[in-house]
Amino acid sequence: MQRLKGIGVSPGVVYGRAVVLMQRAQVLRYRVAADRIPHEVDRLEQSRVRARQQLHDIRARLARRRGPELASLFDAQLLMLDDPMLVPKAETLVRDTGVNAEWAVQQVFDEFSAVFEDMADPYLRERKGDVADLVGRLKMNLRQDVSTPRDLLSALDEASVLVADELTPSLAAQVDWTKVRGFATDAGSRTYHTAILARSLEVPAVVGLHEAVARIQPGQMVIIDGTGDEIIIDPDPAALAQVARVCEDRRPAVHAEADRRRPATTADGIRVRLEANLEFADDLASARYAGAEGVGLYRSEFLLASRRSIPSEDEQFQVYRRMLEGMAPDPVTVRTFDVDEDQLALRSMDPTLGGSWLSEVERGSRQGLRGLRLSLTRSDLFRTQLRALLRAAPYGALRIMFPFVSGVEQLRRAKQLVAEARASLLAEGTHTPDVPVGVMIEIPAAAYTADLLAREVDFFTIGTNDLIQYCLAVDRADERVSGLYEPLHPAILRVLVMVRRAAGRARIPVSLCGEMASDPAILPLLVGLGLREFSMTPGALGVAKQVLSDSRLEDLKALARRALSLATVEEIEQELLAALGRYSIHR
Ligand code: PEP
Ligand code: MG
């Protein structure tokens, strides 16, 4: 039995088997039941088989295009793939310690890295890059069958507790809290956003533990004592029995049907529109269940993921129609493909690279030929998508939205292509209704020209995920600066006000669909800044409604005024905390 002291941020005592999440490395570490170990080993083996095929294909393609010398760079990776210290070692770890394949691969990589770091020879030291690349490929292939930590977190099948280095609100919102009884994190004071979520969900939580992830093995029994500011690892039977009695009595907050259906309002009756962000049409049901008033962002590029070819007009039409019918009469905002050249090339030119899909972090940092820019250079692809969308339009309330727009010229060309797609359908005898067309405001240039864009579109959607990183010049994939990624930076608050005003003057609706909206500490501030429409991951809708119903508009406006007068992120955060006094974790 071992005790770790931390900060209790949400009261209550629970116990469960630990599931360990390394959010920074995007790996979840959990215990695999004995009878599932052969399956886990098989996943590893499959991932190796796929990696070998992919490397051979890349090698052949490079040899054709750039000659044998460049192609041979991949020989080292092919050799490593068969090295007994890599995949076989990970398999042994799975068998001996019962951990999941992703974690085993990560652990083997960490050991490998340490060895490479110590090498005197710079050439050999550089080989670490090859190992990292290869390990990334293996992990990517493993993701094919279980996809993200989020999928795993929502699919846990035993009463567990979550132990994480850190837990962002958007990930926390995805967890099935009827199975996960509580959580503990190493990160401390800055996790207060998640702490608010924990309190709203009535899930006990302790943060600021510093070394919980390092000390706790997946599957180990852990007590989380949010009231007593501590966690207990491997509790003795007496301690466990005492907690078990209390634990039986508590039930996680499950929002009643009527609550879910009720529209979001502040305590003084101001309506706030809450819609859902979706990546897959199949998630429509969960959006409806959570009470979404529409789909504020459908990331249609996910239609291209885990497919061997670009879907045809008919295939796309079927998906869009299903979504529109499923959401009707509420609107579905379909964002046209937001991919870049590499992602597209993986689909259309190289079908053998089945599962290659860049992570969100990687996607987020891309500034090349991407989004609408790419669509405008690939008019075949764009026309197909627009025709499919327009054909589906009669089946519900469609809105078409263009991503990664940096100026009016692009918008005009895109609108021209919409008109041409409509004309081509009409020529074939297919009439389509008028469809609202909007843009994502996610590049600073678009924000600064919001007044000009507003004259030519029907709506705006602010994409803060990208807007923040480009406004602050912070590449989130670069760990050295990722700490500077600050949604509450004074510059961001000002940009949001600017865009909201431009939309207001042009009398067009504006919504915000970045992760920022699903953060219950920030949402009230956004309402205070004048925003009334948000789109977020469905899991976050319940808490968002709750937080809003606890606030009065006058207070939120005053909060926004104070926040806008402050000079640093820290001061703004303190202001939010003070306003949300009852949630405060600073003692
Ligand atoms: C955004 O940039 O805020 C956004 C919602 O788009 P994505 O996260 O898909 O880039
Ligand atoms: Mg974006």
PDB file of C-alpha atoms in Angstrom, residues 233-435:
ATOM      1  CA  ILE A 233      -2.010   2.435  -4.651  1.00  0.00           C
ATOM      2  CA  ASP A 234      -2.558  -1.240  -3.820  1.00  0.00           C
ATOM      3  CA  PRO A 235      -4.733  -0.532  -0.778  1.00  0.00           C
ATOM      4  CA  ASP A 236      -4.867  -3.201   1.924  1.00  0.00           C
ATOM      5  CA  PRO A 237      -8.127  -5.169   2.210  1.00  0.00           C
ATOM      6  CA  ALA A 238      -9.380  -3.141   5.164  1.00  0.00           C
ATOM      7  CA  ALA A 239      -8.916   0.197   3.354  1.00  0.00           C
ATOM      8  CA  LEU A 240     -10.550  -1.211   0.250  1.00  0.00           C
ATOM      9  CA  ALA A 241     -13.522  -2.620   2.119  1.00  0.00           C
ATOM     10  CA  GLN A 242     -14.126   0.749   3.750  1.00  0.00           C
ATOM     11  CA  VAL A 243     -14.090   2.570   0.409  1.00  0.00           C
ATOM     12  CA  ALA A 244     -16.167  -0.122  -1.290  1.00  0.00           C
ATOM     13  CA  ARG A 245     -19.047   0.564   1.083  1.00  0.00           C
ATOM     14  CA  VAL A 246     -19.093   4.266   0.239  1.00  0.00           C
ATOM     15  CA  CYS A 247     -18.472   3.635  -3.431  1.00  0.00           C
ATOM     16  CA  GLU A 248     -21.568   1.480  -3.844  1.00  0.00           C
ATOM     17  CA  ASP A 249     -23.683   4.462  -2.913  1.00  0.00           C
ATOM     18  CA  ARG A 250     -22.463   6.902  -5.500  1.00  0.00           C
ATOM     19  CA  ARG A 251     -23.694   7.040  -9.060  1.00  0.00           C
ATOM     20  CA  PRO A 252     -22.183   9.223 -11.739  1.00  0.00           C
ATOM     21  CA  ALA A 253     -24.269  12.112 -12.948  1.00  0.00           C
ATOM     22  CA  VAL A 254     -26.247  10.906 -15.919  1.00  0.00           C
ATOM     23  CA  HIS A 255     -28.216  13.640 -17.551  1.00  0.00           C
ATOM     24  CA  ALA A 256     -31.898  12.786 -17.719  1.00  0.00           C
ATOM     25  CA  GLU A 257     -33.612  12.635 -21.088  1.00  0.00           C
ATOM     26  CA  ALA A 258     -35.504  15.886 -20.433  1.00  0.00           C
ATOM     27  CA  ASP A 259     -32.258  17.651 -19.459  1.00  0.00           C
ATOM     28  CA  ARG A 260     -30.519  16.494 -22.595  1.00  0.00           C
ATOM     29  CA  ARG A 261     -33.334  17.701 -24.830  1.00  0.00           C
ATOM     30  CA  ARG A 262     -33.695  21.065 -23.133  1.00  0.00           C
ATOM     31  CA  PRO A 263     -31.974  23.822 -25.121  1.00  0.00           C
ATOM     32  CA  ALA A 264     -29.066  25.596 -23.483  1.00  0.00           C
ATOM     33  CA  THR A 265     -29.860  28.825 -21.673  1.00  0.00           C
ATOM     34  CA  THR A 266     -28.124  30.950 -19.118  1.00  0.00           C
ATOM     35  CA  ALA A 267     -29.721  31.337 -15.680  1.00  0.00           C
ATOM     36  CA  ASP A 268     -31.385  34.532 -16.917  1.00  0.00           C
ATOM     37  CA  GLY A 269     -32.855  32.884 -19.979  1.00  0.00           C
ATOM     38  CA  ILE A 270     -30.414  33.826 -22.761  1.00  0.00           C
ATOM     39  CA  ARG A 271     -30.458  31.122 -25.438  1.00  0.00           C
ATOM     40  CA  VAL A 272     -27.175  29.623 -26.496  1.00  0.00           C
ATOM     41  CA  ARG A 273     -27.127  27.313 -29.478  1.00  0.00           C
ATOM     42  CA  LEU A 274     -25.083  24.138 -29.017  1.00  0.00           C
ATOM     43  CA  GLU A 275     -24.268  21.914 -31.960  1.00  0.00           C
ATOM     44  CA  ALA A 276     -21.987  18.923 -32.425  1.00  0.00           C
ATOM     45  CA  ASN A 277     -18.650  18.389 -34.164  1.00  0.00           C
ATOM     46  CA  LEU A 278     -18.628  15.083 -36.013  1.00  0.00           C
ATOM     47  CA  GLU A 279     -15.982  13.112 -37.823  1.00  0.00           C
ATOM     48  CA  PHE A 280     -18.083  10.118 -38.785  1.00  0.00           C
ATOM     49  CA  ALA A 281     -21.661   9.950 -39.990  1.00  0.00           C
ATOM     50  CA  ASP A 282     -22.191   7.050 -37.590  1.00  0.00           C
ATOM     51  CA  ASP A 283     -21.703   9.419 -34.668  1.00  0.00           C
ATOM     52  CA  LEU A 284     -24.874  11.259 -35.588  1.00  0.00           C
ATOM     53  CA  ALA A 285     -26.881   9.196 -33.139  1.00  0.00           C
ATOM     54  CA  SER A 286     -24.634  10.176 -30.253  1.00  0.00           C
ATOM     55  CA  ALA A 287     -24.936  13.829 -31.249  1.00  0.00           C
ATOM     56  CA  ARG A 288     -28.716  13.584 -31.261  1.00  0.00           C
ATOM     57  CA  TYR A 289     -28.693  11.663 -27.994  1.00  0.00           C
ATOM     58  CA  ALA A 290     -26.574  14.358 -26.373  1.00  0.00           C
ATOM     59  CA  GLY A 291     -29.127  16.971 -27.440  1.00  0.00           C
ATOM     60  CA  ALA A 292     -27.163  18.697 -30.222  1.00  0.00           C
ATOM     61  CA  GLU A 293     -29.206  21.282 -32.098  1.00  0.00           C
ATOM     62  CA  GLY A 294     -27.479  20.445 -35.335  1.00  0.00           C
ATOM     63  CA  VAL A 295     -24.066  19.504 -36.655  1.00  0.00           C
ATOM     64  CA  GLY A 296     -21.912  22.608 -36.515  1.00  0.00           C
ATOM     65  CA  LEU A 297     -18.900  20.949 -38.082  1.00  0.00           C
ATOM     66  CA  TYR A 298     -18.781  17.731 -40.046  1.00  0.00           C
ATOM     67  CA  ARG A 299     -15.143  17.091 -40.892  1.00  0.00           C
ATOM     68  CA  SER A 300     -15.865  15.505 -44.240  1.00  0.00           C
ATOM     69  CA  GLU A 301     -12.214  14.637 -44.876  1.00  0.00           C
ATOM     70  CA  PHE A 302     -12.711  11.695 -42.574  1.00  0.00           C
ATOM     71  CA  LEU A 303     -14.569  10.153 -45.493  1.00  0.00           C
ATOM     72  CA  LEU A 304     -11.134   9.769 -47.014  1.00  0.00           C
ATOM     73  CA  ALA A 305      -9.589   8.114 -43.977  1.00  0.00           C
ATOM     74  CA  SER A 306      -9.264   4.356 -43.774  1.00  0.00           C
ATOM     75  CA  ARG A 307     -10.355   4.003 -47.369  1.00  0.00           C
ATOM     76  CA  ARG A 308      -8.483   2.771 -50.351  1.00  0.00           C
ATOM     77  CA  SER A 309      -9.780   5.320 -52.818  1.00  0.00           C
ATOM     78  CA  ILE A 310     -11.526   8.666 -52.882  1.00  0.00           C
ATOM     79  CA  PRO A 311     -15.269   8.069 -52.531  1.00  0.00           C
ATOM     80  CA  SER A 312     -17.283   8.601 -55.679  1.00  0.00           C
ATOM     81  CA  GLU A 313     -19.982  11.242 -56.052  1.00  0.00           C
ATOM     82  CA  ASP A 314     -22.650   8.634 -55.388  1.00  0.00           C
ATOM     83  CA  GLU A 315     -20.925   7.263 -52.304  1.00  0.00           C
ATOM     84  CA  GLN A 316     -20.528  10.767 -50.906  1.00  0.00           C
ATOM     85  CA  PHE A 317     -24.116  11.643 -51.765  1.00  0.00           C
ATOM     86  CA  GLN A 318     -25.334   8.643 -49.729  1.00  0.00           C
ATOM     87  CA  VAL A 319     -23.338   9.696 -46.660  1.00  0.00           C
ATOM     88  CA  TYR A 320     -24.412  13.353 -46.827  1.00  0.00           C
ATOM     89  CA  ARG A 321     -28.026  12.383 -47.410  1.00  0.00           C
ATOM     90  CA  ARG A 322     -28.002  10.029 -44.425  1.00  0.00           C
ATOM     91  CA  MET A 323     -26.600  12.766 -42.200  1.00  0.00           C
ATOM     92  CA  LEU A 324     -29.042  15.382 -43.399  1.00  0.00           C
ATOM     93  CA  GLU A 325     -32.018  13.094 -42.968  1.00  0.00           C
ATOM     94  CA  GLY A 326     -30.764  11.992 -39.563  1.00  0.00           C
ATOM     95  CA  MET A 327     -30.449  15.572 -38.301  1.00  0.00           C
ATOM     96  CA  ALA A 328     -33.448  17.146 -40.044  1.00  0.00           C
ATOM     97  CA  PRO A 329     -34.919  19.641 -39.475  1.00  0.00           C
ATOM     98  CA  ASP A 330     -31.763  20.795 -37.683  1.00  0.00           C
ATOM     99  CA  PRO A 331     -28.859  21.940 -39.845  1.00  0.00           C
ATOM    100  CA  VAL A 332     -25.743  20.006 -40.827  1.00  0.00           C
ATOM    101  CA  THR A 333     -22.707  22.107 -41.653  1.00  0.00           C
ATOM    102  CA  VAL A 334     -20.445  20.106 -43.917  1.00  0.00           C
ATOM    103  CA  ARG A 335     -16.923  21.382 -44.154  1.00  0.00           C
ATOM    104  CA  THR A 336     -15.437  20.532 -47.529  1.00  0.00           C
ATOM    105  CA  PHE A 337     -12.318  18.356 -47.391  1.00  0.00           C
ATOM    106  CA  ASP A 338      -9.648  19.818 -45.131  1.00  0.00           C
ATOM    107  CA  VAL A 339      -6.725  17.701 -46.251  1.00  0.00           C
ATOM    108  CA  ASP A 340      -3.304  18.540 -47.506  1.00  0.00           C
ATOM    109  CA  GLU A 341      -1.402  17.133 -50.451  1.00  0.00           C
ATOM    110  CA  ASP A 342       0.320  14.402 -48.457  1.00  0.00           C
ATOM    111  CA  GLN A 343      -2.882  13.106 -47.001  1.00  0.00           C
ATOM    112  CA  LEU A 344      -4.531  13.140 -50.366  1.00  0.00           C
ATOM    113  CA  ALA A 345      -1.581  11.465 -52.057  1.00  0.00           C
ATOM    114  CA  LEU A 346      -1.753   8.658 -49.561  1.00  0.00           C
ATOM    115  CA  ARG A 347      -5.330   8.061 -50.622  1.00  0.00           C
ATOM    116  CA  SER A 348      -5.407   8.587 -54.316  1.00  0.00           C
ATOM    117  CA  MET A 349      -1.976   7.597 -55.530  1.00  0.00           C
ATOM    118  CA  ASP A 350      -0.929   4.945 -53.167  1.00  0.00           C
ATOM    119  CA  PRO A 351      -3.781   2.719 -52.140  1.00  0.00           C
ATOM    120  CA  THR A 352      -1.411   0.239 -50.543  1.00  0.00           C
ATOM    121  CA  LEU A 353      -0.815   2.710 -47.727  1.00  0.00           C
ATOM    122  CA  GLY A 354      -4.185   1.751 -46.314  1.00  0.00           C
ATOM    123  CA  GLY A 355      -4.094   3.118 -42.784  1.00  0.00           C
ATOM    124  CA  SER A 356      -1.874   6.141 -43.150  1.00  0.00           C
ATOM    125  CA  TRP A 357      -3.687   9.026 -41.615  1.00  0.00           C
ATOM    126  CA  LEU A 358      -1.966  11.806 -39.824  1.00  0.00           C
ATOM    127  CA  SER A 359      -2.759  12.478 -36.218  1.00  0.00           C
ATOM    128  CA  GLU A 360      -4.715  15.546 -35.215  1.00  0.00           C
ATOM    129  CA  VAL A 361      -1.577  17.213 -33.961  1.00  0.00           C
ATOM    130  CA  GLU A 362       0.180  16.617 -37.248  1.00  0.00           C
ATOM    131  CA  ARG A 363      -2.845  17.779 -39.173  1.00  0.00           C
ATOM    132  CA  GLY A 364      -3.126  20.880 -37.112  1.00  0.00           C
ATOM    133  CA  SER A 365       0.323  22.177 -37.928  1.00  0.00           C
ATOM    134  CA  ARG A 366       0.046  22.043 -41.701  1.00  0.00           C
ATOM    135  CA  GLN A 367       0.244  25.276 -43.623  1.00  0.00           C
ATOM    136  CA  GLY A 368       0.805  24.136 -47.179  1.00  0.00           C
ATOM    137  CA  LEU A 369      -1.595  23.302 -49.963  1.00  0.00           C
ATOM    138  CA  ARG A 370      -4.464  22.420 -47.696  1.00  0.00           C
ATOM    139  CA  GLY A 371      -8.197  22.897 -47.220  1.00  0.00           C
ATOM    140  CA  LEU A 372      -9.856  25.184 -49.731  1.00  0.00           C
ATOM    141  CA  ARG A 373      -6.490  25.994 -51.318  1.00  0.00           C
ATOM    142  CA  LEU A 374      -6.102  22.357 -52.266  1.00  0.00           C
ATOM    143  CA  SER A 375      -9.720  22.005 -53.361  1.00  0.00           C
ATOM    144  CA  LEU A 376      -9.235  24.935 -55.735  1.00  0.00           C
ATOM    145  CA  THR A 377      -6.259  23.256 -57.368  1.00  0.00           C
ATOM    146  CA  ARG A 378      -8.019  19.895 -57.542  1.00  0.00           C
ATOM    147  CA  SER A 379     -11.237  20.993 -59.151  1.00  0.00           C
ATOM    148  CA  ASP A 380     -12.116  17.411 -60.143  1.00  0.00           C
ATOM    149  CA  LEU A 381     -12.159  16.395 -56.508  1.00  0.00           C
ATOM    150  CA  PHE A 382     -13.913  19.566 -55.380  1.00  0.00           C
ATOM    151  CA  ARG A 383     -16.558  19.384 -58.100  1.00  0.00           C
ATOM    152  CA  THR A 384     -17.391  15.811 -57.135  1.00  0.00           C
ATOM    153  CA  GLN A 385     -17.828  16.800 -53.516  1.00  0.00           C
ATOM    154  CA  LEU A 386     -19.922  19.871 -54.329  1.00  0.00           C
ATOM    155  CA  ARG A 387     -22.192  17.927 -56.665  1.00  0.00           C
ATOM    156  CA  ALA A 388     -22.683  15.215 -54.034  1.00  0.00           C
ATOM    157  CA  LEU A 389     -23.498  17.856 -51.431  1.00  0.00           C
ATOM    158  CA  LEU A 390     -25.942  19.733 -53.626  1.00  0.00           C
ATOM    159  CA  ARG A 391     -27.689  16.525 -54.609  1.00  0.00           C
ATOM    160  CA  ALA A 392     -28.117  15.707 -50.921  1.00  0.00           C
ATOM    161  CA  ALA A 393     -29.336  19.219 -50.045  1.00  0.00           C
ATOM    162  CA  PRO A 394     -33.090  18.530 -50.542  1.00  0.00           C
ATOM    163  CA  TYR A 395     -32.949  15.889 -47.768  1.00  0.00           C
ATOM    164  CA  GLY A 396     -32.368  18.297 -44.878  1.00  0.00           C
ATOM    165  CA  ALA A 397     -30.858  21.621 -43.879  1.00  0.00           C
ATOM    166  CA  LEU A 398     -27.405  21.630 -45.444  1.00  0.00           C
ATOM    167  CA  ARG A 399     -24.804  24.352 -44.980  1.00  0.00           C
ATOM    168  CA  ILE A 400     -21.554  24.211 -46.932  1.00  0.00           C
ATOM    169  CA  MET A 401     -18.432  25.522 -45.265  1.00  0.00           C
ATOM    170  CA  PHE A 402     -14.955  26.106 -46.687  1.00  0.00           C
ATOM    171  CA  PRO A 403     -11.900  25.431 -44.518  1.00  0.00           C
ATOM    172  CA  PHE A 404      -8.595  27.255 -44.398  1.00  0.00           C
ATOM    173  CA  VAL A 405      -9.717  30.338 -46.278  1.00  0.00           C
ATOM    174  CA  SER A 406      -7.272  33.240 -46.233  1.00  0.00           C
ATOM    175  CA  GLY A 407      -9.008  35.783 -48.436  1.00  0.00           C
ATOM    176  CA  VAL A 408     -11.942  36.892 -50.498  1.00  0.00           C
ATOM    177  CA  GLU A 409     -10.466  35.751 -53.848  1.00  0.00           C
ATOM    178  CA  GLN A 410     -10.469  32.121 -52.769  1.00  0.00           C
ATOM    179  CA  LEU A 411     -13.985  32.441 -51.461  1.00  0.00           C
ATOM    180  CA  ARG A 412     -15.221  33.893 -54.744  1.00  0.00           C
ATOM    181  CA  ARG A 413     -13.641  31.126 -56.746  1.00  0.00           C
ATOM    182  CA  ALA A 414     -15.131  28.527 -54.460  1.00  0.00           C
ATOM    183  CA  LYS A 415     -18.581  30.083 -54.729  1.00  0.00           C
ATOM    184  CA  GLN A 416     -18.182  30.142 -58.482  1.00  0.00           C
ATOM    185  CA  LEU A 417     -17.492  26.410 -58.410  1.00  0.00           C
ATOM    186  CA  VAL A 418     -20.601  25.873 -56.277  1.00  0.00           C
ATOM    187  CA  ALA A 419     -22.606  27.778 -58.896  1.00  0.00           C
ATOM    188  CA  GLU A 420     -21.091  25.693 -61.675  1.00  0.00           C
ATOM    189  CA  ALA A 421     -21.849  22.449 -59.844  1.00  0.00           C
ATOM    190  CA  ARG A 422     -25.435  23.589 -59.410  1.00  0.00           C
ATOM    191  CA  ALA A 423     -25.684  24.538 -63.099  1.00  0.00           C
ATOM    192  CA  SER A 424     -24.322  21.154 -64.160  1.00  0.00           C
ATOM    193  CA  LEU A 425     -26.928  19.408 -62.013  1.00  0.00           C
ATOM    194  CA  LEU A 426     -29.650  21.598 -63.402  1.00  0.00           C
ATOM    195  CA  ALA A 427     -28.548  20.771 -66.934  1.00  0.00           C
ATOM    196  CA  GLU A 428     -29.072  17.132 -65.997  1.00  0.00           C
ATOM    197  CA  GLY A 429     -32.543  17.933 -64.706  1.00  0.00           C
ATOM    198  CA  THR A 430     -31.668  17.935 -60.970  1.00  0.00           C
ATOM    199  CA  HIS A 431     -32.886  20.994 -59.110  1.00  0.00           C
ATOM    200  CA  THR A 432     -31.168  21.881 -55.853  1.00  0.00           C
ATOM    201  CA  PRO A 433     -32.276  24.318 -53.166  1.00  0.00           C
ATOM    202  CA  ASP A 434     -30.257  27.364 -52.254  1.00  0.00           C
ATOM    203  CA  VAL A 435     -27.643  26.265 -49.720  1.00  0.00           C
TER     204      VAL A 435
END
